[in-house]
Amino acid sequence: MALETGRRRWWFRFFVATLFAAAAVGRCSCTNNTTAVNVGVILDLKRTDFAGQVWLSCVEMAVSEFYASHPNYTTRVVITARDSRRDDVVQAAASALDLIKNVQVQAILGPDTSMQANFLIPMGEKAHVPIVSFSATSPTLASIGSPYFFRAVQNASTQVHAVAAIVKAFGWRQAVPIYVDNAFGQGIIPSLVDSLQAVDARVPYRSAISPSATDDQIGQELYKLMTMQTRVFIVHASPDLGPRLFVKAKEVGMMSAGYVWIITDGLTVFLPSFHPSVLRSMQGVLGVKPHVPRSKAVRNFTTRWRRKFRRDHPEILDANLNSYGLRAYDATWALAMAVEKAGAATYFGFESDQTKNMIGVSRNGQNLASALLGTSFPGLFGGFALEADGQLRASAYEVVNVNGNADRVVGYWTPSPGGELTTTSSSKVASQLGTVIWPGDPGAVPKGFEIPTSGKKLRIGVPVKPGFREFVSVSTDPETNETTVTGYCMDVFEAVVQTLPYALPFEYVPFAKPNGESNGSYNDLVYQVFLGNLDAVVGDITIIANRSKYVDFTLPYTESGVSMVVPVRPDGSKNAWSFLKPLTWDLWVTTFLFFLFIGFVVWVLEHRISKDFRGPPSHQAGTSLWFSFSTMAFAQRQNVVSNLTRTVVMIWCFVVLIIIQSYTASFTSLLTVQRLRPTVTDMSELLRKGELVGYQEGTFVVGLLNSMGFSADKLVSYNSIEGFDSLFRQGRIVAALDEVPYIKLILAKRCSEYMMIDPTYKTDGFGFVFPKGSPLVPDISRAILNVTEGDSMTKIEETWIGKNNKCPESSTSPPVGNQLGLNSFWSLFLIAGVAAVSALCIFSVMFVYEHRKLLFPSKDDLHSNPSFWRRVLNLFKTFDEKDLKFHTFRDDRVGNEINLADLNVMTSPSTFSVETTEFPAGSSQKPNTPPLDSPSELNESTEPRVGEINNMESHPNSSAGGVIATADGEIIKSRVF
């Protein structure tokens, strides 16, 4: 806001003082209060486009209007013009010498070309006379580093960033600069090439045209460009050469569809001055030029200039004011301000020293140069300020498109704070540019390259080697001397080319010596593309980092990686103990222990209630184990009567079923499937033992082996599958390292003899080779994706390598055992174990609760069981007895009753007697008889033995009668007396 306010005040003072400008300037040298300061102007006043006269009129207007707006200044700039006579550098130097020596100018405005400025700068530095140029844009001038050279115009190196950004926006990968072969054209090329490379665009060729070239010579250069693939041309030429170039390009057909032309400001700013016939030849051309603000000050100045120029040059009718004229106006204004700042007190003269300088030295030149660096004001371009190196600050550029008889603005470019050029609102250039009319008026954006039908075919190099001909095979017919190239890689490339949206003529060039042998390694073949001897390489070329420094690769079209191949041997799994291999040792042990555990649980739950589990201890143990192990065949004959037991056995049978079925499947596979094991499984093992390792001759694998630590004397090369097989059979190598595609081919033919072993060292597979920045790489890569995703790739592999199912037993890693382990069944064992333990806990709680009086008798009975351990022992004795209350022993109870009745009738009283005593119901009193020595003896037989009846007593246990019981209270029978 402050800058805009100052600009308005500046222009207000300027208009007020304009009325008195002419008179003030006319009398400046004669007024006692002012000092005249001579300033020279060197321009080409004989240009056909009248640019010299236009710029001189701008300089004169600047002087007049400056002092009209500053009437109180004590200095007055007096302009002295000299004609440089076109591009004659000698004449320009002579004019400068005349102005410095004879007129004693304090500064020089001009010259209008970079070549002339290159001669004038040393003269100005020697004489301490500032050279202020408003049209010399060559970047080489800045490298001179003279403190007396000031450039009031944009450095041409700034606009190359805008040009490169346009190239990037439309995705063009190559561009050819066409420039005039002089200091003006050559100066911009290094910056242009660097900018294009920064956006991944390559410069395959540079076209330099002499300033004095004839139309025929220009035509010859254009015809040469037509034979190349690149269709993007950047023209940096003078206004004299540029129109002739485009007229000739139109004539030879290079302004048709598919071509892209970009011009720099050296031509763009002069477009309004070109003849309509030239503009018709430039339809669709893009250009960049400095952005001129559409301000009121510029419009008013243009009106005043047009009025003055027509008054001074009525004979010139078609002169046009361009940006250089505005720069000339600002440069003159800045110089006038610097002259005033240097001060009138200082003598503006020269010191003559014939011994040191033939032309003298300006006394105030250093002060004037310092004043110029500190000068800033709101000029016509929006702000004038010089940097410390005397260069003008970078400003915005316009992107224009030639359409009809004028150029049309389609976008704007401004330097960002970081120095990168972006659009005004986005870095996406194409979306910000307006509609562009391309040469030939096509609807789509040109691709930027094309395979010329009139040019030569692409020279595709192919490797030559004796083996692995399935990938690349080169053969020559001895009769016709015709070379035929076939193979997997060739078929893939030809399938890719067929999917391209355009024709791609090519021819195969075998990389061979005259005798047919290979002319070098794969690296040598790839390097031929970098040297330009070949346009591309097709074959089994692996994409690796070292090669990518010199060439570009397409996307890979094969599997990637490098692996080890070793012979195989039978794994020796078929022997007398093979039946143990399906299960791991921990699973065997766990299963055995669970058989014992389940047998124990079944015995605990069944021996009191099942007749099958009664008998001597050895019989009970054998029956329990037999029952448990017979579940493997589900052949158990013992009946289980407890619901708890049935639950446990049901779950255990399910576990056994799964284990048996898994064992059967694994054992069957072990006996019927052929198993091969590698002889070597680790690369470090080979290195440690110093074994010999094979590799394919000519590939990069030897470098990989060297990096692993293998010495050259431990490496043996082969060049075919036969040679590979021979090395192993002769025992010369124990392993080989090769790429996965070759290994797949070997295994397809020797699947029962060799095996691929991990690890796989990563590579990027096979790819096609093209020069750096080739525009074909993106198209070929996209076409490779289309081919690899379709059926054609499968057919090609089946043709040359074989079907994937030819070698099913091959593996990319050493075979591992397929034993069944505990980790696969632990959940089943957990379920069975929990069920068994739960059943035990439930049974124990029920049993202890039922016989709790044995552990915790009443107070009246404590005298009969004084010891706790005695009570525990009695509980265990009871646990070992039959549970006559269970329904399985119902018949036994009835039989015992009958037998005891018979004894009472048949036995004499002299032998033994049975005493019955009636006790009141609920009485705890017992007869005073000694306990039986072995209460269990009575339970083991269905009949009581003679002599034991006397130890029994009648015990009333119901309202109907009494019971016959032992002294310990065990019930034998219940009977009504």
PDB file of N, CA and C in Angstrom, residues 157-225:
ATOM      1  N   SER A 157      19.053 -15.933 -18.149  1.00  0.00           N
ATOM      2  CA  SER A 157      19.033 -17.207 -17.414  1.00  0.00           C
ATOM      3  C   SER A 157      17.790 -17.361 -16.550  1.00  0.00           C
ATOM      4  N   THR A 158      17.083 -16.260 -16.303  1.00  0.00           N
ATOM      5  CA  THR A 158      15.854 -16.346 -15.515  1.00  0.00           C
ATOM      6  C   THR A 158      14.733 -16.983 -16.311  1.00  0.00           C
ATOM      7  N   GLN A 159      14.625 -16.629 -17.585  1.00  0.00           N
ATOM      8  CA  GLN A 159      13.508 -17.129 -18.384  1.00  0.00           C
ATOM      9  C   GLN A 159      13.615 -18.627 -18.699  1.00  0.00           C
ATOM     10  N   VAL A 160      14.821 -19.201 -18.602  1.00  0.00           N
ATOM     11  CA  VAL A 160      14.944 -20.620 -18.922  1.00  0.00           C
ATOM     12  C   VAL A 160      14.190 -21.480 -17.912  1.00  0.00           C
ATOM     13  N   HIS A 161      14.025 -20.995 -16.697  1.00  0.00           N
ATOM     14  CA  HIS A 161      13.240 -21.732 -15.712  1.00  0.00           C
ATOM     15  C   HIS A 161      11.772 -21.785 -16.123  1.00  0.00           C
ATOM     16  N   ALA A 162      11.283 -20.675 -16.653  1.00  0.00           N
ATOM     17  CA  ALA A 162       9.899 -20.673 -17.141  1.00  0.00           C
ATOM     18  C   ALA A 162       9.739 -21.633 -18.316  1.00  0.00           C
ATOM     19  N   VAL A 163      10.730 -21.640 -19.211  1.00  0.00           N
ATOM     20  CA  VAL A 163      10.666 -22.548 -20.360  1.00  0.00           C
ATOM     21  C   VAL A 163      10.699 -23.999 -19.884  1.00  0.00           C
ATOM     22  N   ALA A 164      11.583 -24.308 -18.941  1.00  0.00           N
ATOM     23  CA  ALA A 164      11.684 -25.682 -18.439  1.00  0.00           C
ATOM     24  C   ALA A 164      10.411 -26.108 -17.726  1.00  0.00           C
ATOM     25  N   ALA A 165       9.780 -25.178 -17.033  1.00  0.00           N
ATOM     26  CA  ALA A 165       8.537 -25.520 -16.343  1.00  0.00           C
ATOM     27  C   ALA A 165       7.429 -25.844 -17.331  1.00  0.00           C
ATOM     28  N   ILE A 166       7.396 -25.163 -18.470  1.00  0.00           N
ATOM     29  CA  ILE A 166       6.410 -25.488 -19.504  1.00  0.00           C
ATOM     30  C   ILE A 166       6.660 -26.901 -20.029  1.00  0.00           C
ATOM     31  N   VAL A 167       7.928 -27.231 -20.267  1.00  0.00           N
ATOM     32  CA  VAL A 167       8.274 -28.566 -20.748  1.00  0.00           C
ATOM     33  C   VAL A 167       7.832 -29.621 -19.738  1.00  0.00           C
ATOM     34  N   LYS A 168       8.055 -29.350 -18.477  1.00  0.00           N
ATOM     35  CA  LYS A 168       7.660 -30.303 -17.438  1.00  0.00           C
ATOM     36  C   LYS A 168       6.152 -30.434 -17.341  1.00  0.00           C
ATOM     37  N   ALA A 169       5.448 -29.313 -17.490  1.00  0.00           N
ATOM     38  CA  ALA A 169       3.997 -29.331 -17.332  1.00  0.00           C
ATOM     39  C   ALA A 169       3.325 -30.238 -18.343  1.00  0.00           C
ATOM     40  N   PHE A 170       3.840 -30.291 -19.547  1.00  0.00           N
ATOM     41  CA  PHE A 170       3.218 -31.098 -20.589  1.00  0.00           C
ATOM     42  C   PHE A 170       3.860 -32.485 -20.706  1.00  0.00           C
ATOM     43  N   GLY A 171       4.822 -32.787 -19.831  1.00  0.00           N
ATOM     44  CA  GLY A 171       5.381 -34.133 -19.792  1.00  0.00           C
ATOM     45  C   GLY A 171       6.332 -34.464 -20.917  1.00  0.00           C
ATOM     46  N   TRP A 172       6.927 -33.479 -21.540  1.00  0.00           N
ATOM     47  CA  TRP A 172       7.871 -33.755 -22.620  1.00  0.00           C
ATOM     48  C   TRP A 172       9.208 -34.164 -22.015  1.00  0.00           C
ATOM     49  N   ARG A 173       9.785 -35.221 -22.536  1.00  0.00           N
ATOM     50  CA  ARG A 173      11.017 -35.775 -21.981  1.00  0.00           C
ATOM     51  C   ARG A 173      12.266 -35.349 -22.736  1.00  0.00           C
ATOM     52  N   GLN A 174      12.119 -34.747 -23.903  1.00  0.00           N
ATOM     53  CA  GLN A 174      13.270 -34.299 -24.684  1.00  0.00           C
ATOM     54  C   GLN A 174      12.950 -32.955 -25.324  1.00  0.00           C
ATOM     55  N   ALA A 175      13.969 -32.157 -25.515  1.00  0.00           N
ATOM     56  CA  ALA A 175      13.818 -30.875 -26.192  1.00  0.00           C
ATOM     57  C   ALA A 175      15.142 -30.531 -26.871  1.00  0.00           C
ATOM     58  N   VAL A 176      15.054 -29.944 -28.050  1.00  0.00           N
ATOM     59  CA  VAL A 176      16.238 -29.554 -28.818  1.00  0.00           C
ATOM     60  C   VAL A 176      16.293 -28.033 -28.878  1.00  0.00           C
ATOM     61  N   PRO A 177      17.339 -27.407 -28.333  1.00  0.00           N
ATOM     62  CA  PRO A 177      17.476 -25.954 -28.472  1.00  0.00           C
ATOM     63  C   PRO A 177      18.031 -25.577 -29.849  1.00  0.00           C
ATOM     64  N   ILE A 178      17.422 -24.589 -30.450  1.00  0.00           N
ATOM     65  CA  ILE A 178      17.898 -24.010 -31.710  1.00  0.00           C
ATOM     66  C   ILE A 178      18.292 -22.577 -31.399  1.00  0.00           C
ATOM     67  N   TYR A 179      19.553 -22.246 -31.576  1.00  0.00           N
ATOM     68  CA  TYR A 179      20.029 -20.932 -31.152  1.00  0.00           C
ATOM     69  C   TYR A 179      20.974 -20.356 -32.195  1.00  0.00           C
ATOM     70  N   VAL A 180      21.076 -19.033 -32.158  1.00  0.00           N
ATOM     71  CA  VAL A 180      21.988 -18.336 -33.043  1.00  0.00           C
ATOM     72  C   VAL A 180      23.408 -18.526 -32.524  1.00  0.00           C
ATOM     73  N   ASP A 181      24.308 -18.818 -33.426  1.00  0.00           N
ATOM     74  CA  ASP A 181      25.666 -19.190 -33.034  1.00  0.00           C
ATOM     75  C   ASP A 181      26.520 -17.946 -32.815  1.00  0.00           C
ATOM     76  N   ASN A 182      26.230 -17.215 -31.740  1.00  0.00           N
ATOM     77  CA  ASN A 182      27.052 -16.083 -31.311  1.00  0.00           C
ATOM     78  C   ASN A 182      26.932 -15.961 -29.800  1.00  0.00           C
ATOM     79  N   ALA A 183      27.498 -14.895 -29.254  1.00  0.00           N
ATOM     80  CA  ALA A 183      27.499 -14.739 -27.802  1.00  0.00           C
ATOM     81  C   ALA A 183      26.085 -14.661 -27.245  1.00  0.00           C
ATOM     82  N   PHE A 184      25.183 -14.048 -28.006  1.00  0.00           N
ATOM     83  CA  PHE A 184      23.796 -13.951 -27.543  1.00  0.00           C
ATOM     84  C   PHE A 184      23.160 -15.328 -27.422  1.00  0.00           C
ATOM     85  N   GLY A 185      23.328 -16.179 -28.410  1.00  0.00           N
ATOM     86  CA  GLY A 185      22.709 -17.502 -28.378  1.00  0.00           C
ATOM     87  C   GLY A 185      23.446 -18.482 -27.499  1.00  0.00           C
ATOM     88  N   GLN A 186      24.768 -18.472 -27.536  1.00  0.00           N
ATOM     89  CA  GLN A 186      25.547 -19.437 -26.767  1.00  0.00           C
ATOM     90  C   GLN A 186      25.455 -19.199 -25.262  1.00  0.00           C
ATOM     91  N   GLY A 187      25.251 -17.963 -24.880  1.00  0.00           N
ATOM     92  CA  GLY A 187      25.258 -17.646 -23.452  1.00  0.00           C
ATOM     93  C   GLY A 187      24.144 -18.307 -22.669  1.00  0.00           C
ATOM     94  N   ILE A 188      23.010 -18.558 -23.319  1.00  0.00           N
ATOM     95  CA  ILE A 188      21.866 -19.085 -22.583  1.00  0.00           C
ATOM     96  C   ILE A 188      21.855 -20.608 -22.538  1.00  0.00           C
ATOM     97  N   ILE A 189      22.588 -21.270 -23.399  1.00  0.00           N
ATOM     98  CA  ILE A 189      22.499 -22.719 -23.544  1.00  0.00           C
ATOM     99  C   ILE A 189      22.856 -23.471 -22.262  1.00  0.00           C
ATOM    100  N   PRO A 190      23.970 -23.156 -21.576  1.00  0.00           N
ATOM    101  CA  PRO A 190      24.256 -23.909 -20.330  1.00  0.00           C
ATOM    102  C   PRO A 190      23.123 -23.826 -19.312  1.00  0.00           C
ATOM    103  N   SER A 191      22.579 -22.633 -19.126  1.00  0.00           N
ATOM    104  CA  SER A 191      21.480 -22.482 -18.168  1.00  0.00           C
ATOM    105  C   SER A 191      20.240 -23.220 -18.633  1.00  0.00           C
ATOM    106  N   LEU A 192      19.976 -23.196 -19.919  1.00  0.00           N
ATOM    107  CA  LEU A 192      18.810 -23.875 -20.454  1.00  0.00           C
ATOM    108  C   LEU A 192      18.925 -25.390 -20.280  1.00  0.00           C
ATOM    109  N   VAL A 193      20.071 -25.943 -20.588  1.00  0.00           N
ATOM    110  CA  VAL A 193      20.268 -27.388 -20.449  1.00  0.00           C
ATOM    111  C   VAL A 193      20.136 -27.808 -18.984  1.00  0.00           C
ATOM    112  N   ASP A 194      20.723 -27.033 -18.077  1.00  0.00           N
ATOM    113  CA  ASP A 194      20.622 -27.366 -16.652  1.00  0.00           C
ATOM    114  C   ASP A 194      19.172 -27.332 -16.178  1.00  0.00           C
ATOM    115  N   SER A 195      18.426 -26.342 -16.642  1.00  0.00           N
ATOM    116  CA  SER A 195      17.026 -26.243 -16.229  1.00  0.00           C
ATOM    117  C   SER A 195      16.200 -27.394 -16.772  1.00  0.00           C
ATOM    118  N   LEU A 196      16.461 -27.804 -17.988  1.00  0.00           N
ATOM    119  CA  LEU A 196      15.727 -28.933 -18.562  1.00  0.00           C
ATOM    120  C   LEU A 196      16.071 -30.225 -17.847  1.00  0.00           C
ATOM    121  N   GLN A 197      17.323 -30.421 -17.532  1.00  0.00           N
ATOM    122  CA  GLN A 197      17.705 -31.623 -16.805  1.00  0.00           C
ATOM    123  C   GLN A 197      17.097 -31.651 -15.412  1.00  0.00           C
ATOM    124  N   ALA A 198      16.887 -30.471 -14.823  1.00  0.00           N
ATOM    125  CA  ALA A 198      16.274 -30.420 -13.494  1.00  0.00           C
ATOM    126  C   ALA A 198      14.834 -30.904 -13.506  1.00  0.00           C
ATOM    127  N   VAL A 199      14.182 -30.863 -14.665  1.00  0.00           N
ATOM    128  CA  VAL A 199      12.799 -31.343 -14.783  1.00  0.00           C
ATOM    129  C   VAL A 199      12.754 -32.668 -15.542  1.00  0.00           C
ATOM    130  N   ASP A 200      13.876 -33.379 -15.563  1.00  0.00           N
ATOM    131  CA  ASP A 200      13.972 -34.709 -16.188  1.00  0.00           C
ATOM    132  C   ASP A 200      13.715 -34.666 -17.690  1.00  0.00           C
ATOM    133  N   ALA A 201      14.141 -33.600 -18.314  1.00  0.00           N
ATOM    134  CA  ALA A 201      14.052 -33.499 -19.772  1.00  0.00           C
ATOM    135  C   ALA A 201      15.473 -33.528 -20.334  1.00  0.00           C
ATOM    136  N   ARG A 202      15.653 -34.315 -21.369  1.00  0.00           N
ATOM    137  CA  ARG A 202      16.979 -34.524 -21.932  1.00  0.00           C
ATOM    138  C   ARG A 202      17.153 -33.670 -23.179  1.00  0.00           C
ATOM    139  N   VAL A 203      18.392 -33.264 -23.430  1.00  0.00           N
ATOM    140  CA  VAL A 203      18.738 -32.492 -24.632  1.00  0.00           C
ATOM    141  C   VAL A 203      19.582 -33.406 -25.516  1.00  0.00           C
ATOM    142  N   PRO A 204      18.958 -34.101 -26.472  1.00  0.00           N
ATOM    143  CA  PRO A 204      19.719 -35.047 -27.283  1.00  0.00           C
ATOM    144  C   PRO A 204      20.573 -34.384 -28.355  1.00  0.00           C
ATOM    145  N   TYR A 205      20.257 -33.132 -28.673  1.00  0.00           N
ATOM    146  CA  TYR A 205      20.962 -32.476 -29.779  1.00  0.00           C
ATOM    147  C   TYR A 205      20.836 -30.961 -29.610  1.00  0.00           C
ATOM    148  N   ARG A 206      21.853 -30.242 -30.039  1.00  0.00           N
ATOM    149  CA  ARG A 206      21.838 -28.775 -30.012  1.00  0.00           C
ATOM    150  C   ARG A 206      22.065 -28.263 -31.425  1.00  0.00           C
ATOM    151  N   SER A 207      21.156 -27.441 -31.868  1.00  0.00           N
ATOM    152  CA  SER A 207      21.221 -26.919 -33.239  1.00  0.00           C
ATOM    153  C   SER A 207      21.677 -25.471 -33.209  1.00  0.00           C
ATOM    154  N   ALA A 208      22.891 -25.241 -33.655  1.00  0.00           N
ATOM    155  CA  ALA A 208      23.449 -23.886 -33.718  1.00  0.00           C
ATOM    156  C   ALA A 208      23.421 -23.403 -35.166  1.00  0.00           C
ATOM    157  N   ILE A 209      22.824 -22.240 -35.399  1.00  0.00           N
ATOM    158  CA  ILE A 209      22.696 -21.673 -36.741  1.00  0.00           C
ATOM    159  C   ILE A 209      23.447 -20.352 -36.781  1.00  0.00           C
ATOM    160  N   SER A 210      24.281 -20.195 -37.790  1.00  0.00           N
ATOM    161  CA  SER A 210      25.079 -18.970 -37.931  1.00  0.00           C
ATOM    162  C   SER A 210      24.168 -17.769 -38.171  1.00  0.00           C
ATOM    163  N   PRO A 211      24.536 -16.581 -37.635  1.00  0.00           N
ATOM    164  CA  PRO A 211      23.729 -15.383 -37.895  1.00  0.00           C
ATOM    165  C   PRO A 211      23.659 -15.039 -39.389  1.00  0.00           C
ATOM    166  N   SER A 212      24.667 -15.459 -40.118  1.00  0.00           N
ATOM    167  CA  SER A 212      24.693 -15.152 -41.551  1.00  0.00           C
ATOM    168  C   SER A 212      24.267 -16.329 -42.415  1.00  0.00           C
ATOM    169  N   ALA A 213      23.600 -17.330 -41.808  1.00  0.00           N
ATOM    170  CA  ALA A 213      23.196 -18.521 -42.552  1.00  0.00           C
ATOM    171  C   ALA A 213      22.172 -18.161 -43.616  1.00  0.00           C
ATOM    172  N   THR A 214      22.271 -18.816 -44.768  1.00  0.00           N
ATOM    173  CA  THR A 214      21.314 -18.612 -45.857  1.00  0.00           C
ATOM    174  C   THR A 214      20.074 -19.465 -45.603  1.00  0.00           C
ATOM    175  N   ASP A 215      19.049 -19.222 -46.386  1.00  0.00           N
ATOM    176  CA  ASP A 215      17.831 -20.007 -46.239  1.00  0.00           C
ATOM    177  C   ASP A 215      18.085 -21.478 -46.540  1.00  0.00           C
ATOM    178  N   ASP A 216      18.949 -21.758 -47.488  1.00  0.00           N
ATOM    179  CA  ASP A 216      19.258 -23.157 -47.788  1.00  0.00           C
ATOM    180  C   ASP A 216      19.958 -23.839 -46.617  1.00  0.00           C
ATOM    181  N   GLN A 217      20.867 -23.129 -45.982  1.00  0.00           N
ATOM    182  CA  GLN A 217      21.548 -23.705 -44.823  1.00  0.00           C
ATOM    183  C   GLN A 217      20.585 -23.928 -43.659  1.00  0.00           C
ATOM    184  N   ILE A 218      19.668 -23.003 -43.488  1.00  0.00           N
ATOM    185  CA  ILE A 218      18.645 -23.195 -42.449  1.00  0.00           C
ATOM    186  C   ILE A 218      17.784 -24.409 -42.785  1.00  0.00           C
ATOM    187  N   GLY A 219      17.436 -24.567 -44.062  1.00  0.00           N
ATOM    188  CA  GLY A 219      16.628 -25.717 -44.480  1.00  0.00           C
ATOM    189  C   GLY A 219      17.342 -27.031 -44.245  1.00  0.00           C
ATOM    190  N   GLN A 220      18.633 -27.081 -44.505  1.00  0.00           N
ATOM    191  CA  GLN A 220      19.388 -28.308 -44.279  1.00  0.00           C
ATOM    192  C   GLN A 220      19.381 -28.697 -42.794  1.00  0.00           C
ATOM    193  N   GLU A 221      19.517 -27.715 -41.924  1.00  0.00           N
ATOM    194  CA  GLU A 221      19.494 -28.005 -40.490  1.00  0.00           C
ATOM    195  C   GLU A 221      18.108 -28.485 -40.049  1.00  0.00           C
ATOM    196  N   LEU A 222      17.074 -27.910 -40.625  1.00  0.00           N
ATOM    197  CA  LEU A 222      15.719 -28.335 -40.271  1.00  0.00           C
ATOM    198  C   LEU A 222      15.437 -29.750 -40.755  1.00  0.00           C
ATOM    199  N   TYR A 223      15.927 -30.086 -41.944  1.00  0.00           N
ATOM    200  CA  TYR A 223      15.739 -31.448 -42.439  1.00  0.00           C
ATOM    201  C   TYR A 223      16.440 -32.458 -41.521  1.00  0.00           C
ATOM    202  N   LYS A 224      17.569 -32.073 -40.996  1.00  0.00           N
ATOM    203  CA  LYS A 224      18.265 -32.958 -40.061  1.00  0.00           C
ATOM    204  C   LYS A 224      17.434 -33.169 -38.797  1.00  0.00           C
ATOM    205  N   LEU A 225      16.800 -32.104 -38.330  1.00  0.00           N
ATOM    206  CA  LEU A 225      15.959 -32.230 -37.139  1.00  0.00           C
ATOM    207  C   LEU A 225      14.732 -33.097 -37.399  1.00  0.00           C
TER     208      LEU A 225
END
